PDB file of C-alpha atoms in Angstrom:
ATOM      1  CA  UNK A 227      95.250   8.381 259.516  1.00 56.00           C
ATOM      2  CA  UNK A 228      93.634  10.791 257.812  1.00 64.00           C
ATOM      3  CA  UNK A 229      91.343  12.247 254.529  1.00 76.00           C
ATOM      4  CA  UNK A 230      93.396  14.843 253.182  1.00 82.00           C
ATOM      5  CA  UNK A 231      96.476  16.271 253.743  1.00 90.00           C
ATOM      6  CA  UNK A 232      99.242  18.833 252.121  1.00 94.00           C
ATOM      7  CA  UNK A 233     102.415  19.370 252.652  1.00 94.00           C
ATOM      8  CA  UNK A 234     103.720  22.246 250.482  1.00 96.00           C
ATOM      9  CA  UNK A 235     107.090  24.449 250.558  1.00 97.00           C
ATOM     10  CA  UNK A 236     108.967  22.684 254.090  1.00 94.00           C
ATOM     11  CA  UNK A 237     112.656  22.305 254.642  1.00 95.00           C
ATOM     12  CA  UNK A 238     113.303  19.319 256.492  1.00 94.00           C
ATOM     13  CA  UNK A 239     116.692  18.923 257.681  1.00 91.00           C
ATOM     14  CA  UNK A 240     118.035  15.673 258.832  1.00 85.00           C
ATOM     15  CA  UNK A 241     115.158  14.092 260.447  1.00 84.00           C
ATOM     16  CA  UNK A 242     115.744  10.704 262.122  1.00 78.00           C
ATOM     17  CA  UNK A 243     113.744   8.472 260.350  1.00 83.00           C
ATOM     18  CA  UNK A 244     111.091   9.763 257.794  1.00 89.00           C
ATOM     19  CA  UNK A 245     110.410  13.654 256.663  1.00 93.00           C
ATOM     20  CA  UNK A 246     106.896  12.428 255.607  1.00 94.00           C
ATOM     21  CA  UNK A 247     105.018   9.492 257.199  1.00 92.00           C
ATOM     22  CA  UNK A 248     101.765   8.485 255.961  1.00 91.00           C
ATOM     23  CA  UNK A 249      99.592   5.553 256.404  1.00 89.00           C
ATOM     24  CA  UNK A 250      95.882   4.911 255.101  1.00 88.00           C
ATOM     25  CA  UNK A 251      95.815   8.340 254.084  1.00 88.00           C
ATOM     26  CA  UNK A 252      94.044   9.704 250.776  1.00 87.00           C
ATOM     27  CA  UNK A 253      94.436  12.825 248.653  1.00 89.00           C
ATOM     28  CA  UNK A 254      97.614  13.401 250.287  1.00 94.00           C
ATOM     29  CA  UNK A 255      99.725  16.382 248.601  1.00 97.00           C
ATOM     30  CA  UNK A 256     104.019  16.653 249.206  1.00 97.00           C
ATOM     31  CA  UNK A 257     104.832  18.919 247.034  1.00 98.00           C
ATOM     32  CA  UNK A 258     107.530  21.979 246.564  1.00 98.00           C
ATOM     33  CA  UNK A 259     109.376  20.891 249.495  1.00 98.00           C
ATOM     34  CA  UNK A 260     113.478  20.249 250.043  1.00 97.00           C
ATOM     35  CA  UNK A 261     114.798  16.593 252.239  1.00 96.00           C
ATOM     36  CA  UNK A 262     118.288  16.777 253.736  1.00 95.00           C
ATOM     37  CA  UNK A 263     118.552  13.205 255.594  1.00 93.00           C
ATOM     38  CA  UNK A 264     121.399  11.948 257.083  1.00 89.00           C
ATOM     39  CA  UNK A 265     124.253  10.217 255.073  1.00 81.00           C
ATOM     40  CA  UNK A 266     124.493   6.614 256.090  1.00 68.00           C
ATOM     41  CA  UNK A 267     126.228   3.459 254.989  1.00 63.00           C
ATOM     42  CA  UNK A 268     123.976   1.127 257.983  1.00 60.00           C
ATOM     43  CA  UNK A 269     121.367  -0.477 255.872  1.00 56.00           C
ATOM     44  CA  UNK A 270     119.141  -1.239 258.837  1.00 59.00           C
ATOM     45  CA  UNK A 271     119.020   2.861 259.517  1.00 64.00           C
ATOM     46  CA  UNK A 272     115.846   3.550 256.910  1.00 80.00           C
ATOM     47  CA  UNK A 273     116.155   7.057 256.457  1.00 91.00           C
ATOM     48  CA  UNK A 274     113.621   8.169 254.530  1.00 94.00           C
ATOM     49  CA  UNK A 275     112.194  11.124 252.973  1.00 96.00           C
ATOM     50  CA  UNK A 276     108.671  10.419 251.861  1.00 96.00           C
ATOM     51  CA  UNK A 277     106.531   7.096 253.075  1.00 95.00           C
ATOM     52  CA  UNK A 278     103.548   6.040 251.957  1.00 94.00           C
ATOM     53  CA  UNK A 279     101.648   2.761 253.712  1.00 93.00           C
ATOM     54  CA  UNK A 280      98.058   2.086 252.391  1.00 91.00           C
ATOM     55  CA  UNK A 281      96.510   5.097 250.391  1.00 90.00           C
ATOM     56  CA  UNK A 282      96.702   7.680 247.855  1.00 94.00           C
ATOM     57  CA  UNK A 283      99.098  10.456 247.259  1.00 96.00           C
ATOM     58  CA  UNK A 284     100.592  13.108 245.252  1.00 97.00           C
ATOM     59  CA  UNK A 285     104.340  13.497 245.381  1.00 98.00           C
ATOM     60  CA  UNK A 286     105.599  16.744 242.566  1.00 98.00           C
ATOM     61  CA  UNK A 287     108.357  19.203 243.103  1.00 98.00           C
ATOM     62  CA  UNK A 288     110.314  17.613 246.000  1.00 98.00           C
ATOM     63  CA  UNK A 289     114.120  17.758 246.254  1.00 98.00           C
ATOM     64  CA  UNK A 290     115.377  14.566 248.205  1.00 97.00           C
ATOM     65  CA  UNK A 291     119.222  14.384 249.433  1.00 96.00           C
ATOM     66  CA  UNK A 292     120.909  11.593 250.909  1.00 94.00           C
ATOM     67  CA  UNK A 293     119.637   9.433 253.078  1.00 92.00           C
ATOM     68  CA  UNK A 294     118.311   5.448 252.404  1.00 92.00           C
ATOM     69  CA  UNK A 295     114.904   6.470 250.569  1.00 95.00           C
ATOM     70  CA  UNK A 296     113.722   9.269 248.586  1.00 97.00           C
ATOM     71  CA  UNK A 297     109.994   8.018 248.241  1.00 97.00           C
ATOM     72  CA  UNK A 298     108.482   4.772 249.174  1.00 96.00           C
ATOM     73  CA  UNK A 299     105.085   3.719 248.196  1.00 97.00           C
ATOM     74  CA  UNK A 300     104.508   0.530 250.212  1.00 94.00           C
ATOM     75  CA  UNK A 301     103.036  -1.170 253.206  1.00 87.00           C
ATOM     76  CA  UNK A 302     103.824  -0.815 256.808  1.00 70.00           C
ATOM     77  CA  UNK A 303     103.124  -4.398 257.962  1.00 74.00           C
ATOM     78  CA  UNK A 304     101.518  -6.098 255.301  1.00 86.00           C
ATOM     79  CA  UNK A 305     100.733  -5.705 251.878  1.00 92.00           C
ATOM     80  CA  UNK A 306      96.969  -5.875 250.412  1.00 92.00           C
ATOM     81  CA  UNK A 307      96.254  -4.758 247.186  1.00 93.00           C
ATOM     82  CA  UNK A 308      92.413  -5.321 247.479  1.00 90.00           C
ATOM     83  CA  UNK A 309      91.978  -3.061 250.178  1.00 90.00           C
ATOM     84  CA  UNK A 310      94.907  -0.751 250.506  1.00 91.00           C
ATOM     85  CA  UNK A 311      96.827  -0.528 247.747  1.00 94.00           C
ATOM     86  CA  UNK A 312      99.348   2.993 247.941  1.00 95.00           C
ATOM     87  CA  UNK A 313      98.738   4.610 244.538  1.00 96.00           C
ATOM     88  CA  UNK A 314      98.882   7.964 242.906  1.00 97.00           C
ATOM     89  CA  UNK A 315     101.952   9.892 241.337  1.00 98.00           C
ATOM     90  CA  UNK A 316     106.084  11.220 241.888  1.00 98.00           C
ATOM     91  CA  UNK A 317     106.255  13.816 239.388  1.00 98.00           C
ATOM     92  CA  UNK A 318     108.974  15.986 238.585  1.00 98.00           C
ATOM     93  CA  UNK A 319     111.183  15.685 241.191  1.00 98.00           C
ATOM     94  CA  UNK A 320     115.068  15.480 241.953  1.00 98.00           C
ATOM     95  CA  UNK A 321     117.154  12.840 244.030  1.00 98.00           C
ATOM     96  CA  UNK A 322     120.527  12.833 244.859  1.00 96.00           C
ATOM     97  CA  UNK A 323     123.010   9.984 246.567  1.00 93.00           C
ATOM     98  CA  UNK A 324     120.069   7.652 248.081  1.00 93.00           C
ATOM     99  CA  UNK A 325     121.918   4.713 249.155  1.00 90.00           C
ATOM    100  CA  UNK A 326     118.768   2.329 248.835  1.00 91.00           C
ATOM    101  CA  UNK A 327     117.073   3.348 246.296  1.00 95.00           C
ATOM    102  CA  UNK A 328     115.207   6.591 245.150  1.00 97.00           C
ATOM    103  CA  UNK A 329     112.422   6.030 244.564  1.00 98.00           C
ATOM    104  CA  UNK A 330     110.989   2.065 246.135  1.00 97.00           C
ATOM    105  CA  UNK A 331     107.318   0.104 245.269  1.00 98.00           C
ATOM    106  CA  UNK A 332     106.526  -2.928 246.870  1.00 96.00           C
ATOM    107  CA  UNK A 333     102.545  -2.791 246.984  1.00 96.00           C
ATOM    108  CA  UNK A 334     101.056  -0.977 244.105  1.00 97.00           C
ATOM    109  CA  UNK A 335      98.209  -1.180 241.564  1.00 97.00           C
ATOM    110  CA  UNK A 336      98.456   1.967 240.125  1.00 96.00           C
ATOM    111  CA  UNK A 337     101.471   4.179 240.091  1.00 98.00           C
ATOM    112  CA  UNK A 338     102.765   6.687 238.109  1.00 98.00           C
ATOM    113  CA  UNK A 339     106.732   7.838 238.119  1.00 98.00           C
ATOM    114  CA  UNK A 340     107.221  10.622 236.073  1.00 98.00           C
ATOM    115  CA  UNK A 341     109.389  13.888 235.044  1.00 98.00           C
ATOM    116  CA  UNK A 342     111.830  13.010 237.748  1.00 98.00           C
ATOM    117  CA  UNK A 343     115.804  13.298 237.585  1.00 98.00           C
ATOM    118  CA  UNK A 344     117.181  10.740 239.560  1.00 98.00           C
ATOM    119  CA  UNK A 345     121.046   9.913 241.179  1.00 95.00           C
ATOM    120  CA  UNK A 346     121.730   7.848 244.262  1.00 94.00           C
ATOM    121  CA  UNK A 347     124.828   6.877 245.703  1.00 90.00           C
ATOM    122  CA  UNK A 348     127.060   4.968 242.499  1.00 90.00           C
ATOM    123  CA  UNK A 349     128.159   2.342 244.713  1.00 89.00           C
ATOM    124  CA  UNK A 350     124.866   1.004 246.347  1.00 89.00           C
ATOM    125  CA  UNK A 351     121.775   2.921 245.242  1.00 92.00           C
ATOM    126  CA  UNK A 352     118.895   1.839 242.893  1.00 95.00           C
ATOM    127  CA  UNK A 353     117.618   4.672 241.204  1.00 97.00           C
ATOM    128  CA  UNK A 354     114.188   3.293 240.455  1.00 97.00           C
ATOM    129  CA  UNK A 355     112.873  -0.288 241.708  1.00 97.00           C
ATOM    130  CA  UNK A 356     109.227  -2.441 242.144  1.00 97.00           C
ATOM    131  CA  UNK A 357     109.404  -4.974 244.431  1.00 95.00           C
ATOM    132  CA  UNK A 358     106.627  -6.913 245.121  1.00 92.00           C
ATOM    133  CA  UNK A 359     106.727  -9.528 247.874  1.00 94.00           C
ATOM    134  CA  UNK A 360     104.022 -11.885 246.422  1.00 95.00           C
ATOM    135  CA  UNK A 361     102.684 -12.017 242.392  1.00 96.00           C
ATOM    136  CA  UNK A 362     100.851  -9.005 241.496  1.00 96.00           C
ATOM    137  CA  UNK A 363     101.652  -6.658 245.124  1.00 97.00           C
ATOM    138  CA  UNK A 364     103.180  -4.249 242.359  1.00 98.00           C
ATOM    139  CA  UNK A 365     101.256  -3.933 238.899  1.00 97.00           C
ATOM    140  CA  UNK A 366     100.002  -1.022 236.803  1.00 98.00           C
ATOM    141  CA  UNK A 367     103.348   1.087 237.363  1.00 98.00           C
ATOM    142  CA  UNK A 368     103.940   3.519 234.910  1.00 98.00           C
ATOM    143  CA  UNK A 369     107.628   5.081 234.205  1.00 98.00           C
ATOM    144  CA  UNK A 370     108.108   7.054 231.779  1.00 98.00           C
ATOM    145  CA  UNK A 371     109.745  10.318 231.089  1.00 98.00           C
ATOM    146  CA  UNK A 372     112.308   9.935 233.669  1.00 98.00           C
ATOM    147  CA  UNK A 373     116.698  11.142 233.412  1.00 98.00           C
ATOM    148  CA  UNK A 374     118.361   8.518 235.413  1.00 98.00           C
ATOM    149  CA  UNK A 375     121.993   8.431 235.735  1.00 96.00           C
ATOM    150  CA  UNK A 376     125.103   7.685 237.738  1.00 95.00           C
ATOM    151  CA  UNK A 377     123.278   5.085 239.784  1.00 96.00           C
ATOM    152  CA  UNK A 378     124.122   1.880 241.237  1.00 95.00           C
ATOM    153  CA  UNK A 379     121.677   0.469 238.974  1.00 97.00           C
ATOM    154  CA  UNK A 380     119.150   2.739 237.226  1.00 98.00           C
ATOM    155  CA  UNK A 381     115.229   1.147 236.626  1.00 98.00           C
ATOM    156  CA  UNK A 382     114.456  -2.580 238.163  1.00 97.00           C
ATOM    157  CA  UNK A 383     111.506  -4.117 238.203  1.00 98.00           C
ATOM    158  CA  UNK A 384     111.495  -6.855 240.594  1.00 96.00           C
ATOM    159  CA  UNK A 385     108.545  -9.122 240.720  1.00 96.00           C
ATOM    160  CA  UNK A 386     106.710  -6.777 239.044  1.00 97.00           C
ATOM    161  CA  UNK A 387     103.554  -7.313 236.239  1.00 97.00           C
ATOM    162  CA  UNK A 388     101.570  -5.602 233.544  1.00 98.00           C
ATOM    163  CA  UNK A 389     103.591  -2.581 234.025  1.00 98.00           C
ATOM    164  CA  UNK A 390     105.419   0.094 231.562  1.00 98.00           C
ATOM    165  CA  UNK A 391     108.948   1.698 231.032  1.00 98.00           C
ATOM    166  CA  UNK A 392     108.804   3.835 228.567  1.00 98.00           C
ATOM    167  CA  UNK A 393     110.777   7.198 226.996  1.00 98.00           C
ATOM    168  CA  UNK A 394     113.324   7.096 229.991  1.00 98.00           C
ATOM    169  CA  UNK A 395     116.780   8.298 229.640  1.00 98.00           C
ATOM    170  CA  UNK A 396     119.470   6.282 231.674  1.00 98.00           C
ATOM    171  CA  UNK A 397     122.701   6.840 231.588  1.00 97.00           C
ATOM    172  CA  UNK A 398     126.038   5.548 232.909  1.00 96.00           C
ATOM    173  CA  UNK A 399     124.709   3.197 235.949  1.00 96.00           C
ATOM    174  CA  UNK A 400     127.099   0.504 237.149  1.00 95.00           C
ATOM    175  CA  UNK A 401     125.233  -2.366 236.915  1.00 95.00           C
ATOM    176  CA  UNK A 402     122.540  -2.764 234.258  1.00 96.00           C
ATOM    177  CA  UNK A 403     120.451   0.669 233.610  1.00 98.00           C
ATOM    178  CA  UNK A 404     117.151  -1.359 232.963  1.00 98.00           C
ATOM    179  CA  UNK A 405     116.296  -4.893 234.325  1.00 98.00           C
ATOM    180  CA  UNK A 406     113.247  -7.314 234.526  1.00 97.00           C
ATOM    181  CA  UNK A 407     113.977  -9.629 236.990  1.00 96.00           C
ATOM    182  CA  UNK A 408     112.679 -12.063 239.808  1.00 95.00           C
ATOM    183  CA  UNK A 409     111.833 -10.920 243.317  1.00 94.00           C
ATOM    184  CA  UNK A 410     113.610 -10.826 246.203  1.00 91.00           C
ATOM    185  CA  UNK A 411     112.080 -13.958 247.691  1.00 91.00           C
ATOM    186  CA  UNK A 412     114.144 -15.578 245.372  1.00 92.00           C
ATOM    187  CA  UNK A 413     117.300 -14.691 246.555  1.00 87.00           C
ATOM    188  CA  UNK A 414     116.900 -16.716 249.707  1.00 81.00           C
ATOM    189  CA  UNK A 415     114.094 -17.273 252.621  1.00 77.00           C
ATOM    190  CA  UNK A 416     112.722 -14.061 253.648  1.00 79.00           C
ATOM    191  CA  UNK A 417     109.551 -13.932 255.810  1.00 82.00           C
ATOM    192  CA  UNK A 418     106.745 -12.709 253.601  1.00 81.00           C
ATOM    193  CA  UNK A 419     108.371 -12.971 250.350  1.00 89.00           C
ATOM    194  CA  UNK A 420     107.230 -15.251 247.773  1.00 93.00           C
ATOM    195  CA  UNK A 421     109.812 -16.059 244.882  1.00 94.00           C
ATOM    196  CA  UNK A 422     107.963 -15.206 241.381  1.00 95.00           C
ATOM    197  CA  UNK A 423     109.075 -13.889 238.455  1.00 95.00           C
ATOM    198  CA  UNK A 424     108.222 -10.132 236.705  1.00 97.00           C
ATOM    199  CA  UNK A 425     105.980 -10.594 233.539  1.00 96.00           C
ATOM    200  CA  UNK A 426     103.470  -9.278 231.085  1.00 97.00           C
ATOM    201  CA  UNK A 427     105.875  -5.679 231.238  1.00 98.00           C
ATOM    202  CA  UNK A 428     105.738  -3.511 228.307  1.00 98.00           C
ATOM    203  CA  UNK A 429     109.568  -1.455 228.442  1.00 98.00           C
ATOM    204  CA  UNK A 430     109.791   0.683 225.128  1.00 98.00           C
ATOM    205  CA  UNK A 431     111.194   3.274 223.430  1.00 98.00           C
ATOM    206  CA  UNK A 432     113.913   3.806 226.494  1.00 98.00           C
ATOM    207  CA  UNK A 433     117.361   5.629 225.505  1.00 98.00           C
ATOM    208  CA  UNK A 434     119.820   2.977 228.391  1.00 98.00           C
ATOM    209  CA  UNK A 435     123.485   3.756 227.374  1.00 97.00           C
ATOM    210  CA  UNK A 436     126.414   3.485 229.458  1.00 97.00           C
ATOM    211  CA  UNK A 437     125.721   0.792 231.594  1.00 97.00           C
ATOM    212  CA  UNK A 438     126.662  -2.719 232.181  1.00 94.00           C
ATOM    213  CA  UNK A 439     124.323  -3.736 230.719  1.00 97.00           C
ATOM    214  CA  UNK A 440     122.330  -1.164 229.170  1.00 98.00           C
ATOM    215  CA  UNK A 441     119.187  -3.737 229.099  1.00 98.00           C
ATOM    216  CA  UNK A 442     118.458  -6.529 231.509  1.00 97.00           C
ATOM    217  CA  UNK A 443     115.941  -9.521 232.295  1.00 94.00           C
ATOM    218  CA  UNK A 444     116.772 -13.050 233.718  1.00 91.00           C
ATOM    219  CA  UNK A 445     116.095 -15.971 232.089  1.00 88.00           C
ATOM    220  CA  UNK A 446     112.684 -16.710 234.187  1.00 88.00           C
ATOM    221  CA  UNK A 447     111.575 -13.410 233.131  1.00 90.00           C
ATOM    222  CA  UNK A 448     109.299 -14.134 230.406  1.00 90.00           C
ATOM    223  CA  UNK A 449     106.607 -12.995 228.947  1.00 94.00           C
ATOM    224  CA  UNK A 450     107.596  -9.248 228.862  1.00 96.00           C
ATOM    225  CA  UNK A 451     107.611  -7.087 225.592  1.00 97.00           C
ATOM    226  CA  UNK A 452     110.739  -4.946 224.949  1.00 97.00           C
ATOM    227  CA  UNK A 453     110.410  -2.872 221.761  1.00 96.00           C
ATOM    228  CA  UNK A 454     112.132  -0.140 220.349  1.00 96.00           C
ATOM    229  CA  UNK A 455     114.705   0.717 222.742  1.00 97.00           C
ATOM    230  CA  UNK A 456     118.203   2.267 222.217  1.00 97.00           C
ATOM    231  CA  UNK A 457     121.126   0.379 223.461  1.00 97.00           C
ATOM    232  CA  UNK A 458     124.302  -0.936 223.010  1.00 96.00           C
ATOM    233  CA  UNK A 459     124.771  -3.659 225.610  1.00 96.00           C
ATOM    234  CA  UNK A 460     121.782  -5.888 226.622  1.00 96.00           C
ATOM    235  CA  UNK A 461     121.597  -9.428 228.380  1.00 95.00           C
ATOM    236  CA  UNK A 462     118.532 -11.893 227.802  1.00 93.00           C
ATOM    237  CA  UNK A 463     117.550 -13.376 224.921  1.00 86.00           C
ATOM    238  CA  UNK A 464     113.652 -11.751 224.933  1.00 88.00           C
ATOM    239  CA  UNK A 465     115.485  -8.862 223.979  1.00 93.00           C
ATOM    240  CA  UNK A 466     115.629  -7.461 220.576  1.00 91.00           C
ATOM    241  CA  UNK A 467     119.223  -5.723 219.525  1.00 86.00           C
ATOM    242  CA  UNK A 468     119.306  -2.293 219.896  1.00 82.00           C
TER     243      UNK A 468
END
């Protein structure tokens, strides 16, 4: 708990659970700074490099390698977007074989995801996700700029509204490269998690090739705007051709 914080040019290798853990924190900097974490194939191990519960930070320049999570933005216990929201920006950095996902939002009102290049582990990872476990816990998230590729599944937003994709680059992910879909909650009871649907999404002027499909949203998905994109395989009728 704390005001401000940097973290600037550290090497951390392998730590056991997180490399950076912050919670109700503000004007927090990570920034030129390299995360070895452990391989692992045990979902319930959480590996992850970068954590933020409940404040602001600043996350540019960071090499991430491995482990279950590259950067969360999130809530340690429970999410509340009135009071502590984690916001601020992941900018121009690299990650490599994540085998949950690369970069992961679940309680967000305004974040920006930009500049990075972004890999995880082809058989599990998602490269870039929102996942909000009730309407509105993630909203306002910008991507755009962003080279995705050789990914489990490249950009998903899950439950997510009045957000924007827009001029990524994804390439060659096994299952769909970008998706608008409906939370988690919906997969099955899960304390916490609400079933909704993600709306009110602009995703434009994206280059998705390779995948399968390039272009994704379920059929409760509505309401989302998907304009100018480049494709050549796409699912969901709100979806113009390519």
């Amino acid at each position: 708990l704390c005001d401000q914080a940097t973290v600037s040019n550290v090497a951390f290798q392998l730590p056991r659970v997180h490399g950076v853990n912050a919670r109700l924190i503000s004007e927090l900097v990570v920034e030129d700074s390299l995360f070895n974490l452990p391989v692992t194939d045990l979902p319930t191990v959480e590996v992850q490099g970068v954590s933020i519960s409940g404040g602001s930070a600043r996350v540019r320049n960071i090499e991430v390698n491995d482990g279950m999570v590259g950067v969360a933005f999130g809530h340690a216990q429970a999410c509340d977007t009135a009071l502590t929201p984690s916001n601020g920006e992941i900018l121009n950095s690299t990650f490599a074989g994540e085998y949950g996902a690369s970069i992961y939002v679940t309680c967000s009102t305004d974040l920006r995801v930009a500049g990075n290049n972004v890999a995880t582990d082809p058989r599990h990872g998602i490269a870039i996700v929102g996942e909000g476990p009730f309407f509105s816990a993630v909203t306002g998230l910008l991507v755009e700029g962003n080279v995705v590729h050789d990914s489990s599944l490249g950009i998903q937003l899950r439950g997510v509204t009045d957000s924007t994709v827009t001029r990524n680059q994804v390439n060659d992910s096994v299952g769909w490269g970008i998706a608008a879909t409906k939370s988690l909650g919906c997969d099955g009871p899960l304390p916490g998690w609400e079933c909704f649907y993600s709306t009110a999404n602009l995703i434009s002027e994206n280059l998705a090739l390779g995948s399968s499909p390039d272009l994704y949203h379920d059929a409760g998905s509505t309401g989302n705007t998907w304009i100018n994109n480049a494709c050549i395989t796409k699912i969901g009728i709100d979806i113009p051709d390519c």
